[in-house]
Structures are given as structure tokens and as C-alpha cells.
Short mmCIF file of N, CA and C and ligand atoms in Angstrom, two decimals:
data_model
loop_
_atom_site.label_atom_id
_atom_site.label_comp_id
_atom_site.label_asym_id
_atom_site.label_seq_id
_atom_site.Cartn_x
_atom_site.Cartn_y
_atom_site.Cartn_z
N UNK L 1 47.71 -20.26 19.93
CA UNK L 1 47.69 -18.83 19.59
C UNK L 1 49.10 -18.33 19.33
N UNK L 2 49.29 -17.75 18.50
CA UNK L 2 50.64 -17.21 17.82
C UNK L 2 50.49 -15.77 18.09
N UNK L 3 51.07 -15.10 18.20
CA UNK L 3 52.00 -13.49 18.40
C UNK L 3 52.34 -13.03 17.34
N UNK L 4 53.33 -11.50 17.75
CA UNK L 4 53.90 -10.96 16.84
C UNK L 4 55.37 -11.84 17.09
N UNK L 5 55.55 -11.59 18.24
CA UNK L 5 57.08 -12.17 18.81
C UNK L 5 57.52 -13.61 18.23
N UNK L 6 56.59 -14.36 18.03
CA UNK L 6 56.83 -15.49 17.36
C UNK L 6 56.11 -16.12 16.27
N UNK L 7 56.30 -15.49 15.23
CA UNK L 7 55.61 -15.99 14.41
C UNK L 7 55.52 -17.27 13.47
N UNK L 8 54.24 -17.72 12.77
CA UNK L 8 54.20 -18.89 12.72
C UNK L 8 55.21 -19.39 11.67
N UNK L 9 55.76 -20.54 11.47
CA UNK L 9 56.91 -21.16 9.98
C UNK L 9 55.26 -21.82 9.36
N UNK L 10 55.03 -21.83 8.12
CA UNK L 10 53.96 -22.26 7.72
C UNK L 10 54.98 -23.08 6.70
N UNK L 11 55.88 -24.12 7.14
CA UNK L 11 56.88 -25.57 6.76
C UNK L 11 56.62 -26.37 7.13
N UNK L 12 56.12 -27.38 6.09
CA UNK L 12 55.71 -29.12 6.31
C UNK L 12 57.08 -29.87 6.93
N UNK L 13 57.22 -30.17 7.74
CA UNK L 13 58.46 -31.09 8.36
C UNK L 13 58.02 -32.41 7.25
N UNK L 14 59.42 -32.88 6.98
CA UNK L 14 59.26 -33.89 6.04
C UNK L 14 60.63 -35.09 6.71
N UNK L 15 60.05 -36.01 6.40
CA UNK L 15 60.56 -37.09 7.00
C UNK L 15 61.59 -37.66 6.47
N UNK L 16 62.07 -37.49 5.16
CA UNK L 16 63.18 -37.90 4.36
C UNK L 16 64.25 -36.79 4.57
N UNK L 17 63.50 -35.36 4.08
CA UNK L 17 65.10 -34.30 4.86
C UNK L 17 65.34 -34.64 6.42
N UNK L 18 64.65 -34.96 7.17
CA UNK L 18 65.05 -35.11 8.67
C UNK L 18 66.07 -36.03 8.47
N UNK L 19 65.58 -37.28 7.63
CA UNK L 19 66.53 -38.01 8.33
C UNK L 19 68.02 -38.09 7.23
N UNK L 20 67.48 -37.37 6.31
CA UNK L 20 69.00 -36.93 5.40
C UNK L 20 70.00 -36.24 6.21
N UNK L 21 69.48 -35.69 7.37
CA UNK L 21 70.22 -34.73 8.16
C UNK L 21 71.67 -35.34 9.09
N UNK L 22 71.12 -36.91 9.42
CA UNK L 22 72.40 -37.47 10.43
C UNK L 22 71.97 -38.97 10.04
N UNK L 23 73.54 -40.01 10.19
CA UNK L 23 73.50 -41.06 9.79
C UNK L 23 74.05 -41.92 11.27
N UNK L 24 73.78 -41.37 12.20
CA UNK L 24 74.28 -42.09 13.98
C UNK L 24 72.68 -43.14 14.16
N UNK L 25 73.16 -44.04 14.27
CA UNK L 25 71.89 -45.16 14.86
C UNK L 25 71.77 -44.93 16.40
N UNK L 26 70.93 -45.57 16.44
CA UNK L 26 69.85 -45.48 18.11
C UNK L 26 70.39 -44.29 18.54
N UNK L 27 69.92 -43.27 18.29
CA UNK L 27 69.87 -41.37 18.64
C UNK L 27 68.72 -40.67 18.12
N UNK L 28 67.65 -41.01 18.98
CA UNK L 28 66.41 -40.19 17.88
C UNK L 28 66.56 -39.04 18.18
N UNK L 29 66.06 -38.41 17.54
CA UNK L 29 66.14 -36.56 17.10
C UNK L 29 64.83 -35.60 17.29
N UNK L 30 64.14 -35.31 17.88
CA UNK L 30 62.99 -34.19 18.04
C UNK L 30 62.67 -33.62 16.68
N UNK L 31 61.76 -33.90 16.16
CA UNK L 31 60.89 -33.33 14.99
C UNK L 31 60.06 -32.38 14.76
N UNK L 32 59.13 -32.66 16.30
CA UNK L 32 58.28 -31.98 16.66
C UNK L 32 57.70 -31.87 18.13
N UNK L 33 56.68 -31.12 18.40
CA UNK L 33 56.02 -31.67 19.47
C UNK L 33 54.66 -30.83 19.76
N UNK L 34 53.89 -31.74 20.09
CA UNK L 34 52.40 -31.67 20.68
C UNK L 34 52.20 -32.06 21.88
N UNK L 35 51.69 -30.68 22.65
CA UNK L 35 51.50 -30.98 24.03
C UNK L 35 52.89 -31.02 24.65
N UNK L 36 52.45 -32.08 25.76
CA UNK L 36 53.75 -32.47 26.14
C UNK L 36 54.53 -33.58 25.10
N UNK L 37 54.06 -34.20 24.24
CA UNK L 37 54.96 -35.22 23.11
C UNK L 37 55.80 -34.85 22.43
N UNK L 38 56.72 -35.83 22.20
CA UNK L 38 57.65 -35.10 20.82
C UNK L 38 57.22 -36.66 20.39
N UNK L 39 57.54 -36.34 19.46
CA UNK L 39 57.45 -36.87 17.78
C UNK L 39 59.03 -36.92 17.38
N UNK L 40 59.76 -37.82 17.23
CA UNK L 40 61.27 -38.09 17.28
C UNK L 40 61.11 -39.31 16.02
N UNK L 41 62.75 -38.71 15.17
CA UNK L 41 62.79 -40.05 14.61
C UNK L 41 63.85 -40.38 14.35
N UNK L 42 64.17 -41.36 13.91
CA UNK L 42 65.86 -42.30 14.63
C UNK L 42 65.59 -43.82 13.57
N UNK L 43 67.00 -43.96 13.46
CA UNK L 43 67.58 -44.98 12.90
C UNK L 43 67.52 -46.22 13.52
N UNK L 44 67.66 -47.00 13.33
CA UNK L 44 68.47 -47.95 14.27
C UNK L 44 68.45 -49.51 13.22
N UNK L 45 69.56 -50.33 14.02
CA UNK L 45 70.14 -51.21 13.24
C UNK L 45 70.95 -52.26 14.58
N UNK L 46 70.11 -53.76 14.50
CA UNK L 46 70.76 -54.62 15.24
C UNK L 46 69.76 -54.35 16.17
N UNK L 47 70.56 -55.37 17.66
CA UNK L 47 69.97 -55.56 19.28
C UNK L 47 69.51 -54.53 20.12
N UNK L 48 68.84 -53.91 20.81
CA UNK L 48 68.84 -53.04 21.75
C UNK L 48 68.38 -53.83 22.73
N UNK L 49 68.77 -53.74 24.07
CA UNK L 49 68.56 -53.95 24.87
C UNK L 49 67.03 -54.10 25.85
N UNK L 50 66.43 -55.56 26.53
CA UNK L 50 65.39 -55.34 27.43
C UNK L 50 65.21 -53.97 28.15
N UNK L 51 63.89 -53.19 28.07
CA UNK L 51 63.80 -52.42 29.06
C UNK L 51 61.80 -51.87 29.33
N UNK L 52 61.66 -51.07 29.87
CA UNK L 52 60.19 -50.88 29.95
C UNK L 52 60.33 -49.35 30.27
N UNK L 53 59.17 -48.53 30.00
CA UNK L 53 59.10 -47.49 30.42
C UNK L 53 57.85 -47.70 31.58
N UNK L 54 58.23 -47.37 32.94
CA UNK L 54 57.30 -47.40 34.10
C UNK L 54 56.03 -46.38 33.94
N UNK L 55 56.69 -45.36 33.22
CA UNK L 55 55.43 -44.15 33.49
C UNK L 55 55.01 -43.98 31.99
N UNK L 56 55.01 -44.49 30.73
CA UNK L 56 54.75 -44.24 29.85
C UNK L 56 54.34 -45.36 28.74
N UNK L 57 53.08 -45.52 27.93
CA UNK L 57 53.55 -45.81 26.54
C UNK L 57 54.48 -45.55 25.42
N UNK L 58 54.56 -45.94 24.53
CA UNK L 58 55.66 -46.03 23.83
C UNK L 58 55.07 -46.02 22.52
N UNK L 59 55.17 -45.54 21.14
CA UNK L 59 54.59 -45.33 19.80
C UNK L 59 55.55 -45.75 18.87
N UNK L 60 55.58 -46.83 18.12
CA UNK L 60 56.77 -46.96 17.42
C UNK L 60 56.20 -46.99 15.41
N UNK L 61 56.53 -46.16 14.67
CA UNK L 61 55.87 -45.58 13.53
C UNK L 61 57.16 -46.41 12.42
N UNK L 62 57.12 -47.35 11.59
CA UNK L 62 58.09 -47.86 11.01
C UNK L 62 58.06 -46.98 9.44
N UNK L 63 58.93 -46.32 9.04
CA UNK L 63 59.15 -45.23 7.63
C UNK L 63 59.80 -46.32 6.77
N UNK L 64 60.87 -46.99 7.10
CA UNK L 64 61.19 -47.58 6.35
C UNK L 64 62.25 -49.11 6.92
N UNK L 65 61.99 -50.32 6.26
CA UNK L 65 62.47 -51.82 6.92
C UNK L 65 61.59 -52.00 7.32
N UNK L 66 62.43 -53.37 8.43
CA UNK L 66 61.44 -54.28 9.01
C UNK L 66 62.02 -54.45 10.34
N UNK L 67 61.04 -53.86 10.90
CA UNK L 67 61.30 -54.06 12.67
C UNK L 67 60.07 -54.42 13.12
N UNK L 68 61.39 -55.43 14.59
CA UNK L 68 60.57 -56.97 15.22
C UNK L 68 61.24 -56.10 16.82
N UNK L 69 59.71 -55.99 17.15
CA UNK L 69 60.06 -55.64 18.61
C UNK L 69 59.50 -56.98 19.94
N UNK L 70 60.59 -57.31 20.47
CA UNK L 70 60.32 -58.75 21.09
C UNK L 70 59.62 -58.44 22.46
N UNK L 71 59.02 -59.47 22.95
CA UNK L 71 58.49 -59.18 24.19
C UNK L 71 58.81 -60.58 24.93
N UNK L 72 58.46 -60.77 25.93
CA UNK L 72 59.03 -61.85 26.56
C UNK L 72 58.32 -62.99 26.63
N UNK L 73 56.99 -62.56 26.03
CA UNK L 73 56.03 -63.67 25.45
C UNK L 73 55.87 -63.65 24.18
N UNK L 74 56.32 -63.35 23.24
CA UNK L 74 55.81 -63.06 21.75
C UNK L 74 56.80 -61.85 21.25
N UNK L 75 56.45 -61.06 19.92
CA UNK L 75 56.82 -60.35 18.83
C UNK L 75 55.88 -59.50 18.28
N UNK L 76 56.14 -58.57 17.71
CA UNK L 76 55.81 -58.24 16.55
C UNK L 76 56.50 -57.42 15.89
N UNK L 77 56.08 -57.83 14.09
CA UNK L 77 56.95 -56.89 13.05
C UNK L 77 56.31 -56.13 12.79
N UNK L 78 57.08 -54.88 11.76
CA UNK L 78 56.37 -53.82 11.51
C UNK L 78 56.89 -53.37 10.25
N UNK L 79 56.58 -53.67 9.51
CA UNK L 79 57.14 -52.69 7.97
C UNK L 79 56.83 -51.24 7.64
N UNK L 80 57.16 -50.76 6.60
CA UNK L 80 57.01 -49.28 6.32
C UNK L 80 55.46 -49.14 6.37
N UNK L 81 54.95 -48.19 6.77
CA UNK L 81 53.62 -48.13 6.95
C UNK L 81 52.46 -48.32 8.42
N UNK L 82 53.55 -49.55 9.00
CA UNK L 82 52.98 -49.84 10.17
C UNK L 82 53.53 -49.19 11.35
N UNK L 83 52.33 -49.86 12.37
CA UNK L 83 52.83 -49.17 13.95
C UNK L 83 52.76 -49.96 15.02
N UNK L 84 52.73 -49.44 15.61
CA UNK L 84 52.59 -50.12 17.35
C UNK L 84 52.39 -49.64 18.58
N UNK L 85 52.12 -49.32 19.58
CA UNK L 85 51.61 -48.42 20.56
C UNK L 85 52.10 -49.84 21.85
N UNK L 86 53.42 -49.67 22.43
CA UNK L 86 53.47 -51.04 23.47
C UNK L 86 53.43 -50.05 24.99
N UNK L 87 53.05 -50.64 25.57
CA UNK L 87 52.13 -50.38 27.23
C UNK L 87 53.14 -49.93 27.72
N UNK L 88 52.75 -48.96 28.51
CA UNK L 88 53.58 -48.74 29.94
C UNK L 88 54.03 -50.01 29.99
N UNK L 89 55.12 -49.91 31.35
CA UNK L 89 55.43 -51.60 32.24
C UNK L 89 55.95 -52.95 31.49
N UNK L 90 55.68 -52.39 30.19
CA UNK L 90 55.52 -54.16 29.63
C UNK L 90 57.41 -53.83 29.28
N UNK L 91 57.53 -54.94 29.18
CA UNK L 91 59.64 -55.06 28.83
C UNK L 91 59.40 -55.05 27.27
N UNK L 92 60.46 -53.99 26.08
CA UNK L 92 60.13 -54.80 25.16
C UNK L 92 61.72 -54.45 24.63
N UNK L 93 62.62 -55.42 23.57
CA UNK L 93 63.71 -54.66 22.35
C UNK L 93 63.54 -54.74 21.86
N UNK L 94 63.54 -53.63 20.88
CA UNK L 94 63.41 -53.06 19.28
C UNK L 94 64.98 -54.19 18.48
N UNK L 95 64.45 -54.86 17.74
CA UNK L 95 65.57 -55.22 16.87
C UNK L 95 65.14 -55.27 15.13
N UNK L 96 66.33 -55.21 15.24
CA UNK L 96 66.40 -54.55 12.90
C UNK L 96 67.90 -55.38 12.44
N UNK L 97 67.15 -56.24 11.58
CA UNK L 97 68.80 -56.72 11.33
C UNK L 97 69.22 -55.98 9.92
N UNK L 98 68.43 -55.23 9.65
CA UNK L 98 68.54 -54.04 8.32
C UNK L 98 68.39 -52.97 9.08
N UNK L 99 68.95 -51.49 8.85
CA UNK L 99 68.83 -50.47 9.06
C UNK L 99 67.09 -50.28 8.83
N UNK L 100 66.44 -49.56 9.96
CA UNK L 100 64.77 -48.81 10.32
C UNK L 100 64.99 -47.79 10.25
N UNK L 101 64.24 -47.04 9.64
CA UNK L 101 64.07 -45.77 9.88
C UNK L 101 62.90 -45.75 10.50
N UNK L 102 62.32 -44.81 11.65
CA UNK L 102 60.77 -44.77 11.93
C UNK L 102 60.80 -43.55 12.51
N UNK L 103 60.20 -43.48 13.20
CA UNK L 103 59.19 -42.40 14.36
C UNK L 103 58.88 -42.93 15.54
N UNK L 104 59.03 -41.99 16.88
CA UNK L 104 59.11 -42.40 17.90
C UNK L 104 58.05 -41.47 18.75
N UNK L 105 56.89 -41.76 19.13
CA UNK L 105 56.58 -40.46 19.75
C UNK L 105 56.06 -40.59 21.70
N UNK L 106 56.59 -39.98 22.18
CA UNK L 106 56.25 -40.13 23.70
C UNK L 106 56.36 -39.02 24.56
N UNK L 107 56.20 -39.05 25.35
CA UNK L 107 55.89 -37.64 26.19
C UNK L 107 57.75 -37.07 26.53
N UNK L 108 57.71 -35.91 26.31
CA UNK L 108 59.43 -35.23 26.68
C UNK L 108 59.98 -35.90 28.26
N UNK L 109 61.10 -36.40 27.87
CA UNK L 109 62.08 -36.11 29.12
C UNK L 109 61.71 -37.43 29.09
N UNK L 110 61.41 -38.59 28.01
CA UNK L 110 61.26 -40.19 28.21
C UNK L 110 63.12 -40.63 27.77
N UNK L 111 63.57 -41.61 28.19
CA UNK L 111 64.89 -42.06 28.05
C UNK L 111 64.75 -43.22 27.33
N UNK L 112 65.60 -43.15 26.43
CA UNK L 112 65.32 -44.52 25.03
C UNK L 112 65.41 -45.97 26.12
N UNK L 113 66.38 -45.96 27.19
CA UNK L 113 66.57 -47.07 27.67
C UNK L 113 65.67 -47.75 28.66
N UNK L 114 64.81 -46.39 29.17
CA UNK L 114 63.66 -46.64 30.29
C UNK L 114 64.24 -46.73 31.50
N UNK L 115 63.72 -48.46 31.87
CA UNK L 115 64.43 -48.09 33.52
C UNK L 115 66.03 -48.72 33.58
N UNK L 116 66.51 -48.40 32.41
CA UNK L 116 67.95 -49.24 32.56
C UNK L 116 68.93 -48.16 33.03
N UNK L 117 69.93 -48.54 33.55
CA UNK L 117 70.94 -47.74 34.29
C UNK L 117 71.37 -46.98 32.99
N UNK L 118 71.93 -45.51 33.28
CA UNK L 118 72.57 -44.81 32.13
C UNK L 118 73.37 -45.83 31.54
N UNK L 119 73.86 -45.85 30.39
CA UNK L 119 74.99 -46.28 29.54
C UNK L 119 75.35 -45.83 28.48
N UNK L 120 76.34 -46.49 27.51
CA UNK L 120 76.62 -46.03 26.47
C UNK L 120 75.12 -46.09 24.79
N UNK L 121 74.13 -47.10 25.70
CA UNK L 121 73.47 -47.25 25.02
C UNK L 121 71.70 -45.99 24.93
N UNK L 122 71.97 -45.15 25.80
CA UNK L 122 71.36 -44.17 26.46
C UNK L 122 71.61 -43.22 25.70
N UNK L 123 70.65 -42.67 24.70
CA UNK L 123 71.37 -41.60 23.85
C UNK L 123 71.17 -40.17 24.45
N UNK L 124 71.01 -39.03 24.64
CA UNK L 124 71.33 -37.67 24.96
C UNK L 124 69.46 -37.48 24.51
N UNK L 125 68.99 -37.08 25.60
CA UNK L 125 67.60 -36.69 25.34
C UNK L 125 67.22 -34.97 24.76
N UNK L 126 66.20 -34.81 24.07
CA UNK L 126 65.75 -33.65 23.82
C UNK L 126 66.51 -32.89 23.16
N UNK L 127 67.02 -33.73 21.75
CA UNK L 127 68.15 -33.21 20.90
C UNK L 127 66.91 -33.05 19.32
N UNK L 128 66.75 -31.85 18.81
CA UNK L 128 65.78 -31.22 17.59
C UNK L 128 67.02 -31.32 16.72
N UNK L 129 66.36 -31.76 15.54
CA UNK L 129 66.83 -31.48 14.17
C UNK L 129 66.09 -30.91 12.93
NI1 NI Z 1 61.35 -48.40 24.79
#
């Protein structure tokens, strides 16, 4: 339900100006959100690191390349078009030896790294573009 106080933007979010907007890898960006989800989408290019999210699934939407997200028994790739939905608990890294563009969608206040200690590889959560 919409108001006077806030009224509705009746603007298609589009996925090519989003990501015309910034050229920083592994930093996804808030697009949108439903419910409690955001809908984030982010670059990335090369290794990321083992990790799992304890309390969450994970949605990984590939826009453009080819990303191979490893698991500790197996793989899978994903080209433009495809997806993936990987489990709570399970360990997985996203790797791209070409620049990905995709979509990320998971419930707010999820940390790209999961249960890994902060680092430099930990990007700044709940950042909209
Ligand atoms: Ni993850």
C-alpha cells in the first residue's frame, strides 16, 4: 500500500544501467528488495574464498560470463541466463576467470563472506545503487 507521503516511482530497474553505474569487483550493490530480500548485483572476477552461509540460502542469477561455483564435492557453471539456488550450510566459491556480471538475492544483513572472519575480502553490506 502506497501513501501520499511516498509515492510510487513507476521505473523499471534495469540491469545494464545498474551495473554501468560502478566498475569495483566483489561489492554487490542493492537493486531492490522484497520482503526481507534484496536483490543485489555485483561483478566479480577470479578466486573468492571457501565459505557457507549458516542461516541462509544463497541465489546466484548469471547476466553475463561464465561462472563455476565449486563445492567440495563437485561444481557447477552458469552462463548468462542461468542460476543456482546453493543451501544453507553447504561451503561453496564463486570463481570467474572472465569478469560475471549477475544477481545476488538473499535475505538483508547476509555478509558476502558468510561465516568467515571480517576481511579485506568482506565488502560493506546494504550499499543501493
Ligand atoms: Ni556465499
Amino acid at each position: 500500500m502506497s501513501d501520499n507521503s511516498n509515492p510510487v516511482k513507476y521505473q523499471a530497474i534495469n540491469f545494464a544501467d545498474k551495473l554501468s553505474l560502478f566498475s569495483e569487483q566483489w561489492a554487490p550493490k542493492v537493486i531492490a528488495q522484497m520482503n526481507d530480500y534484496q536483490i543485489k548485483i555485483v561483478k566479480i572476477q577470479g578466486d573468492f574464498s571457501w565459505h557457507q552461509h549458516a542461516q541462509t540460502d544463497e541465489t546466484f542469477i548469471v547476466l553475463q560470463g561464465l561462472l563455476r561455483l565449486d563445492f567440495r564435492d563437485g561444481s557447477v557453471q552458469l552462463a548468462a541466463g542461468e542460476m543456482y539456488v546453493v543451501p544453507k550450510g553447504v561451503e561453496h566459491k564463486p570463481f570467474a576467470a572472465a569478469e560475471v556480471k549477475m544477481l545476488l538475492i538473499e535475505p538483508q544483513g547476509v555478509l558476502n563472506t558468510g561465516d568467515l572472519e571480517l576481511s579485506e575480502l568482506t565488502a560493506i553490506n546494504d550499499v543501493w545503487i
